[in-house]
Amino acid sequence: MGGISNSFELFSTIHLATIIVLFCLIVYLFWQRRNLSSRHTEQLKTYERIVAGSLLAMEITYHIWLVTSGRWAADDSLPLELCSISLFVAIALLWTGNRYLVDFVVFAGIGGAIQAIATPVLDMNFPHFRFFHFFYTHAGIILTGLYFVWVKGYVPTFKGVIKTMMFLNIILPVIMVVNWLFDGNYMFLRMKPQNGSILDFLGPYPWYILSLEMVAFTTFVLIWLILVKDKRNGI
């Protein structure tokens, strides 16, 4: 029963199974893209708002669980991690259809959520609620970004990459202030994770923050190249 225990294990049976499920959902979305795009606008809007509502409900329930279990704290429970911000942007995008929000979800959202699903920072395993919350919300971010490219017709641009990088650098000082006020470590801007991560290969503090900028930019460019190639090939 190695995949079903209280503590989450990286690349355990349940972790790999979850990744496979997400991959199948991505393939299914790609396969159904033309069928979905041909549906009536109001019908799609209904689907989008149902998904947005489910993501918001999952996040609210998560914070209720944090409070009731005595886990909520200002130093690590505020929605100031990259994926937390991406989740709320994805919810707003699904609810409003505002095209100004697509770039952030496609680049920062997909890039951050893929990394999070590959190497989760998670202390609860299947079948705990936190397990479902983590993977449902991160998968929701990825699928929302791909949905707006494959179904809604958004064409990724290099300008979108630059805009996303600019937005991240605008909010970084705000997050640094919050870290200082609450002794937090949102976006790992004060220190590296203690249990090891990719940051261990990016130099000492504070230089690894500059390295992270390059990693983020490279990731966003790769996403742009992959998705824009699909659009140019008419896929």
Coordinates of C-alpha atoms in Angstrom, one line a residue, residues 61-72 77 124 128-130:
T61 CA -13.0 24.9 1.4
Y62 CA -9.2 24.6 1.7
H63 CA -9.0 27.8 3.7
I64 CA -11.9 26.7 5.9
W65 CA -10.0 23.5 6.6
L66 CA -6.8 25.4 7.4
V67 CA -8.7 27.6 9.9
T68 CA -10.7 24.7 11.6
S69 CA -7.6 22.5 11.9
G70 CA -5.5 25.3 13.4
R71 CA -3.2 25.4 10.4
W72 CA -4.0 28.8 9.0
S77 CA -1.5 30.7 4.2
M124 CA -1.0 15.1 2.9
H128 CA -7.0 13.4 2.2
F129 CA -8.9 16.5 1.1
R130 CA -5.7 18.5 0.8

